[in-house]
């Protein structure tokens, strides 16, 4: 507490500079993490999941527009880490900064709730924050690379699609997880849910790698685990399960193992993106639907309890007033 008070006592420009550097460092770390699982398709480097977009959108939703400079600096650091940047780096940084800002503005305009407790919140994050806003970053990135002759034009549409889906999956999978962690409240240690959560974690950690490395294409077996996680723990179960399965699928695809072993680079990219996309959408929307139903049920139960208490109070008041009509025994 004393450290927080001390930081708040610093001059405002110093605080803003420290906050900007912190956001930039987190963005850079997320970028390096995403690049560690990159794929090559037709000579171009693509990332099936781009975590910095999810981080940027989460920071804007939680802390507001002061994060924008940190996002821009972080995006520039990621590009510099890949080699000597050219003039196209300016356009790519602008696109990677503008896309999360656009997502934040659209989500705020539709009344997005950070709890993701309604289906409309899940739909808004998917269609506005991910699919619509990430058209900016993918379009700017691919366009600048084409103009600078650093991207082959063969299969250009597929490369743009991979860029767009990778950015969108960062929002669908990473943003809800960060919002969840920011609001996390652990149940008491004696809660029976700890045992179920531990059992589910063990099953997922064992079953998912077996599914991914199986030479028979059985990726669909990941969905029962995802549904179980979402039904029992909503976002706290569905999103981590989907993210773990997506990361494992990406690792297996890079190793050209499992059901990705006999595919071309383009086929691997398309299959992986389709799997990650459907997994992320299922986890987010199913968790939002279940959370909304549980909240509705809880509200109805509370309203019924209040009604019962009100009726009991009225009956007690009527019995205590013998002069009231119906208060005397006949």
Coordinates of C-alpha atoms in Angstrom, one line a residue:
X1 CA 0.0 0.0 0.0
X2 CA 2.8 2.4 0.8
X3 CA 4.4 1.7 -2.5
X4 CA 1.2 2.5 -4.4
X5 CA 0.8 5.8 -2.4
X6 CA 4.5 6.6 -3.2
X7 CA 4.0 6.0 -6.9
X8 CA 0.9 8.2 -7.0
X9 CA 2.9 11.0 -5.4
X10 CA 5.3 11.1 -8.4
X11 CA 4.9 13.8 -11.0
X12 CA 2.2 12.9 -13.5
X13 CA 4.5 12.8 -16.6
X14 CA 6.8 10.3 -14.8
X15 CA 3.8 8.1 -13.9
X16 CA 2.6 8.2 -17.5
X17 CA 6.0 7.3 -18.8
X18 CA 6.3 4.3 -16.4
X19 CA 2.8 3.2 -17.3
X20 CA 3.6 3.5 -21.0
X21 CA 6.8 1.4 -20.6
X22 CA 4.9 -1.2 -18.6
X23 CA 2.3 -1.6 -21.3
X24 CA 5.0 -1.7 -24.0
X25 CA 7.0 -4.3 -22.2
X26 CA 3.9 -6.5 -21.7
X27 CA 3.0 -6.1 -25.4
X28 CA 6.5 -7.0 -26.5
X29 CA 6.6 -10.1 -24.3
X30 CA 3.2 -11.2 -25.7
X31 CA 4.5 -10.6 -29.2
X32 CA 7.6 -12.7 -28.6
X33 CA 5.4 -15.4 -27.2
X34 CA 3.2 -15.4 -30.3
X35 CA 6.2 -15.4 -32.6
X36 CA 7.6 -18.4 -30.8
X37 CA 4.7 -20.5 -32.4
X38 CA 4.7 -18.9 -35.9
X39 CA 4.1 -20.8 -39.0
X40 CA 5.4 -20.4 -42.6
X41 CA 2.9 -20.3 -45.4
X42 CA 4.0 -19.5 -49.0
X43 CA 7.1 -17.8 -47.7
X44 CA 5.3 -15.6 -45.3
X45 CA 5.3 -15.8 -41.5
X46 CA 1.9 -16.1 -39.8
X47 CA 0.9 -16.5 -36.2
X48 CA -2.2 -18.6 -35.5
X49 CA -2.8 -16.7 -32.3
X50 CA -1.5 -13.2 -31.8
X51 CA -1.7 -12.5 -28.1
X52 CA -0.7 -8.7 -28.2
X53 CA -4.1 -7.8 -29.8
X54 CA -5.9 -9.4 -26.9
X55 CA -3.6 -7.7 -24.4
X56 CA -4.1 -4.3 -26.0
X57 CA -7.9 -4.6 -26.1
X58 CA -8.0 -5.8 -22.4
X59 CA -5.7 -2.9 -21.3
X60 CA -7.9 -0.3 -23.1
X61 CA -11.1 -1.8 -21.6
X62 CA -9.6 -1.9 -18.1
X63 CA -7.5 1.3 -17.9
X64 CA -8.6 3.5 -20.8
X65 CA -6.9 5.5 -23.6
X66 CA -3.7 6.2 -21.7
X67 CA -2.5 2.7 -22.9
X68 CA -2.4 3.8 -26.5
X69 CA 1.2 5.1 -26.5
X70 CA 2.4 1.9 -24.8
X71 CA 0.6 -0.2 -27.4
X72 CA 2.3 1.7 -30.2
X73 CA 5.8 1.4 -28.6
X74 CA 5.3 -2.3 -28.0
X75 CA 4.2 -2.9 -31.6
X76 CA 7.3 -1.1 -32.8
X77 CA 9.5 -3.1 -30.5
X78 CA 8.1 -6.4 -31.9
X79 CA 8.7 -5.3 -35.5
X80 CA 12.3 -4.1 -34.7
X81 CA 13.0 -7.5 -33.1
X82 CA 12.3 -9.2 -36.4
X83 CA 15.0 -7.4 -38.2
X84 CA 15.8 -4.0 -39.8
X85 CA 12.4 -2.3 -40.3
X86 CA 11.6 -0.2 -43.3
X87 CA 9.1 2.4 -44.1
X88 CA 6.3 -0.2 -44.0
X89 CA 6.9 -0.5 -40.2
X90 CA 5.1 2.9 -39.7
X91 CA 1.9 1.6 -41.4
X92 CA 2.0 -1.7 -39.5
X93 CA 2.5 0.0 -36.1
X94 CA -0.4 2.3 -37.0
X95 CA -2.6 -0.6 -37.9
X96 CA -1.7 -2.6 -34.8
X97 CA -2.5 0.4 -32.7
X98 CA -5.6 1.6 -34.4
X99 CA -7.3 -1.9 -34.4
X100 CA -7.5 -2.3 -30.6
X101 CA -8.5 1.4 -30.2
X102 CA -11.3 0.8 -32.7
X103 CA -12.3 -2.4 -30.9
X104 CA -12.4 -0.5 -27.5
X105 CA -14.5 2.4 -29.0
X106 CA -17.1 0.0 -30.5
X107 CA -17.4 -2.1 -27.4
X108 CA -17.8 0.9 -25.2
X109 CA -20.5 2.3 -27.6
X110 CA -22.6 -0.9 -27.3
X111 CA -22.4 -1.0 -23.5
X112 CA -20.0 -3.9 -23.2
X113 CA -19.6 -5.3 -19.7
X114 CA -16.2 -6.5 -18.5
X115 CA -17.8 -9.5 -16.7
X116 CA -19.0 -11.0 -20.0
X117 CA -22.1 -12.2 -18.2
X118 CA -24.4 -11.6 -21.1
X119 CA -24.6 -13.2 -24.6
X120 CA -24.6 -9.8 -26.1
X121 CA -21.2 -9.1 -24.5
X122 CA -19.8 -12.3 -26.0
X123 CA -21.3 -11.4 -29.4
X124 CA -19.9 -7.9 -29.2
X125 CA -16.4 -9.0 -28.4
X126 CA -16.4 -11.6 -31.2
X127 CA -18.0 -9.5 -34.0
X128 CA -17.0 -6.0 -33.1
X129 CA -13.8 -6.4 -31.0
X130 CA -12.3 -9.3 -33.0
X131 CA -13.7 -9.8 -36.5
X132 CA -14.5 -6.2 -37.4
X133 CA -11.7 -4.2 -35.7
X134 CA -9.0 -6.6 -36.7
X135 CA -9.7 -5.9 -40.3
X136 CA -7.7 -2.7 -39.7
X137 CA -4.5 -4.4 -38.5
X138 CA -4.5 -7.2 -41.0
X139 CA -5.4 -4.9 -43.9
X140 CA -2.7 -2.3 -42.9
X141 CA -0.1 -5.0 -42.3
X142 CA -0.6 -7.0 -45.5
X143 CA -1.1 -3.8 -47.6
X144 CA 2.2 -2.2 -46.4
X145 CA 4.1 -5.4 -47.0
X146 CA 2.8 -5.7 -50.5
X147 CA 3.6 -2.1 -51.3
X148 CA 7.1 -2.6 -50.0
X149 CA 7.5 -5.8 -52.1
X150 CA 8.2 -7.9 -49.0
X151 CA 5.2 -10.2 -49.4
X152 CA 4.7 -12.6 -52.2
X153 CA 1.4 -12.0 -54.1
X154 CA 0.8 -15.7 -54.6
X155 CA -1.9 -16.9 -52.1
X156 CA -2.2 -13.3 -50.9
X157 CA -5.8 -13.7 -49.9
X158 CA -4.9 -16.7 -47.7
X159 CA -2.0 -14.8 -46.0
X160 CA -4.3 -11.9 -45.3
X161 CA -6.9 -14.3 -43.9
X162 CA -4.3 -15.9 -41.6
X163 CA -3.2 -12.5 -40.3
X164 CA -6.8 -11.5 -39.7
X165 CA -7.8 -14.7 -38.0
X166 CA -4.6 -14.7 -35.8
X167 CA -5.3 -11.1 -34.6
X168 CA -9.0 -12.0 -34.0
X169 CA -8.1 -15.1 -32.1
X170 CA -5.9 -13.0 -29.8
X171 CA -9.0 -11.0 -28.9
X172 CA -11.3 -14.0 -28.6
X173 CA -9.0 -16.1 -26.4
X174 CA -6.6 -13.7 -24.6
X175 CA -8.9 -10.7 -23.8
X176 CA -11.5 -12.7 -21.8
X177 CA -8.8 -14.5 -19.9
X178 CA -7.1 -11.2 -18.9
X179 CA -10.5 -9.7 -17.9
X180 CA -11.2 -12.8 -15.9
X181 CA -7.9 -12.7 -14.1
X182 CA -8.4 -9.0 -13.3
X183 CA -11.7 -9.8 -11.6
X184 CA -10.8 -13.2 -10.1
X185 CA -12.0 -14.0 -6.7
X186 CA -11.0 -17.5 -5.4
X187 CA -13.5 -19.7 -3.6
X188 CA -12.7 -20.8 -0.1
X189 CA -10.2 -23.7 0.2
X190 CA -12.8 -26.0 1.5
X191 CA -15.1 -25.6 -1.5
X192 CA -15.9 -28.8 -3.4
X193 CA -15.4 -26.9 -6.6
X194 CA -11.7 -27.0 -6.0
X195 CA -11.8 -30.8 -6.3
X196 CA -13.8 -30.7 -9.5
X197 CA -11.6 -28.0 -11.0
X198 CA -8.5 -30.0 -10.2
X199 CA -10.0 -33.1 -11.7
X200 CA -11.0 -31.2 -14.8
X201 CA -7.5 -29.7 -15.2
X202 CA -5.9 -33.1 -15.0
X203 CA -8.2 -34.6 -17.6
X204 CA -7.7 -31.7 -20.0
X205 CA -3.9 -31.7 -19.6
X206 CA -3.8 -35.4 -20.3
X207 CA -6.4 -35.8 -22.9
X208 CA -5.7 -32.7 -25.1
X209 CA -2.1 -33.7 -26.0
X210 CA -3.2 -37.2 -26.8
X211 CA -5.9 -35.9 -29.1
X212 CA -3.5 -33.5 -30.8
X213 CA -0.7 -36.0 -31.3
X214 CA -3.0 -38.8 -32.5
X215 CA -2.3 -39.8 -36.1
X216 CA -6.0 -40.2 -36.6
X217 CA -7.8 -36.9 -37.0
X218 CA -9.8 -36.7 -33.8
X219 CA -9.6 -33.0 -33.1
X220 CA -13.3 -32.9 -32.5
X221 CA -12.8 -34.8 -29.3
X222 CA -11.6 -31.6 -27.7
X223 CA -15.1 -30.2 -27.8
X224 CA -16.7 -32.4 -25.1
X225 CA -13.9 -31.2 -22.7
X226 CA -14.6 -27.6 -23.7
X227 CA -18.3 -28.0 -23.1
X228 CA -17.7 -29.7 -19.7
X229 CA -15.4 -26.8 -18.7
X230 CA -17.9 -24.1 -19.8
X231 CA -20.9 -25.8 -18.3
X232 CA -19.3 -26.1 -14.9
X233 CA -17.1 -23.0 -14.6
X234 CA -18.3 -20.7 -17.5
X235 CA -15.5 -18.4 -18.6
X236 CA -13.1 -19.5 -15.9
X237 CA -13.2 -23.0 -17.4
X238 CA -14.1 -22.5 -21.0
X239 CA -11.5 -19.9 -22.0
X240 CA -8.4 -21.6 -20.4
X241 CA -9.4 -24.9 -21.9
X242 CA -9.8 -23.4 -25.4
X243 CA -6.6 -21.5 -25.1
X244 CA -4.7 -24.6 -24.0
X245 CA -6.1 -26.7 -26.8
X246 CA -5.4 -24.0 -29.4
X247 CA -1.8 -23.7 -28.2
X248 CA -1.3 -27.5 -28.3
X249 CA -2.7 -27.6 -31.8
X250 CA -0.3 -24.9 -32.9
X251 CA 2.6 -26.7 -31.4
X252 CA 1.7 -30.0 -33.1
X253 CA 1.1 -28.2 -36.4
X254 CA 4.6 -26.6 -36.2
X255 CA 6.1 -30.1 -35.6
X256 CA 4.1 -31.5 -38.5
X257 CA 2.8 -34.2 -36.3
X258 CA -0.6 -35.7 -35.5
X259 CA -3.4 -34.9 -38.0
X260 CA -1.2 -32.1 -39.4
X261 CA 1.6 -34.5 -40.5
X262 CA 0.6 -35.0 -44.2
X263 CA -0.6 -31.6 -45.0
X264 CA 1.0 -28.8 -47.1
X265 CA 1.8 -25.5 -45.5
X266 CA -1.4 -23.8 -46.7
X267 CA -3.5 -26.8 -45.7
X268 CA -1.9 -26.8 -42.2
X269 CA -2.6 -23.1 -41.8
X270 CA -6.2 -23.4 -43.0
X271 CA -7.0 -26.4 -40.8
X272 CA -5.3 -24.9 -37.7
X273 CA -7.1 -21.5 -38.1
X274 CA -10.4 -23.2 -38.6
X275 CA -9.9 -25.3 -35.5
X276 CA -8.7 -22.4 -33.3
X277 CA -11.5 -20.2 -34.6
X278 CA -14.4 -22.6 -33.9
X279 CA -12.9 -23.5 -30.5
X280 CA -12.5 -19.9 -29.4
X281 CA -16.0 -18.9 -30.5
X282 CA -17.6 -22.0 -28.9
X283 CA -15.8 -21.3 -25.6
X284 CA -16.7 -17.6 -25.4
X285 CA -20.3 -17.7 -26.6
X286 CA -21.2 -20.9 -24.7
X287 CA -19.7 -19.5 -21.5
X288 CA -21.6 -16.2 -22.0
X289 CA -24.9 -18.0 -22.6
X290 CA -24.5 -20.1 -19.4
X291 CA -23.4 -17.1 -17.3
X292 CA -26.5 -15.2 -18.5
X293 CA -28.8 -18.1 -17.7
X294 CA -27.3 -18.5 -14.2
X295 CA -27.6 -14.8 -13.5
X296 CA -31.2 -14.8 -14.7
X297 CA -32.0 -17.8 -12.5
X298 CA -30.3 -16.1 -9.5
X299 CA -32.3 -12.9 -10.0
X300 CA -35.5 -14.8 -10.2
X301 CA -34.7 -16.7 -7.0
X302 CA -33.8 -13.5 -5.2
X303 CA -37.1 -11.9 -6.4
X304 CA -39.1 -14.9 -5.2
X305 CA -37.3 -14.8 -1.8
X306 CA -38.1 -11.1 -1.4
X307 CA -41.7 -11.7 -2.3
X308 CA -42.0 -14.5 0.3
X309 CA -40.4 -12.2 2.9
X310 CA -42.9 -9.4 2.0
X311 CA -45.9 -11.8 2.3
X312 CA -44.7 -13.1 5.6
X313 CA -44.3 -9.5 6.9
X314 CA -47.8 -8.6 5.7
X315 CA -49.3 -11.7 7.4
X316 CA -47.4 -11.0 10.6
X317 CA -48.7 -7.4 10.6
X318 CA -52.3 -8.5 10.0
X319 CA -52.2 -11.0 12.8
X320 CA -50.7 -8.5 15.2
X321 CA -53.6 -6.1 14.6
X322 CA -56.8 -7.7 15.9
X323 CA -58.9 -4.7 15.0
X324 CA -58.1 -5.0 11.3
X325 CA -60.6 -6.7 9.1
X326 CA -59.9 -10.5 9.2
X327 CA -57.7 -10.0 12.3
X328 CA -60.3 -11.4 14.8
X329 CA -61.2 -15.0 15.1
X330 CA -64.7 -15.8 13.9

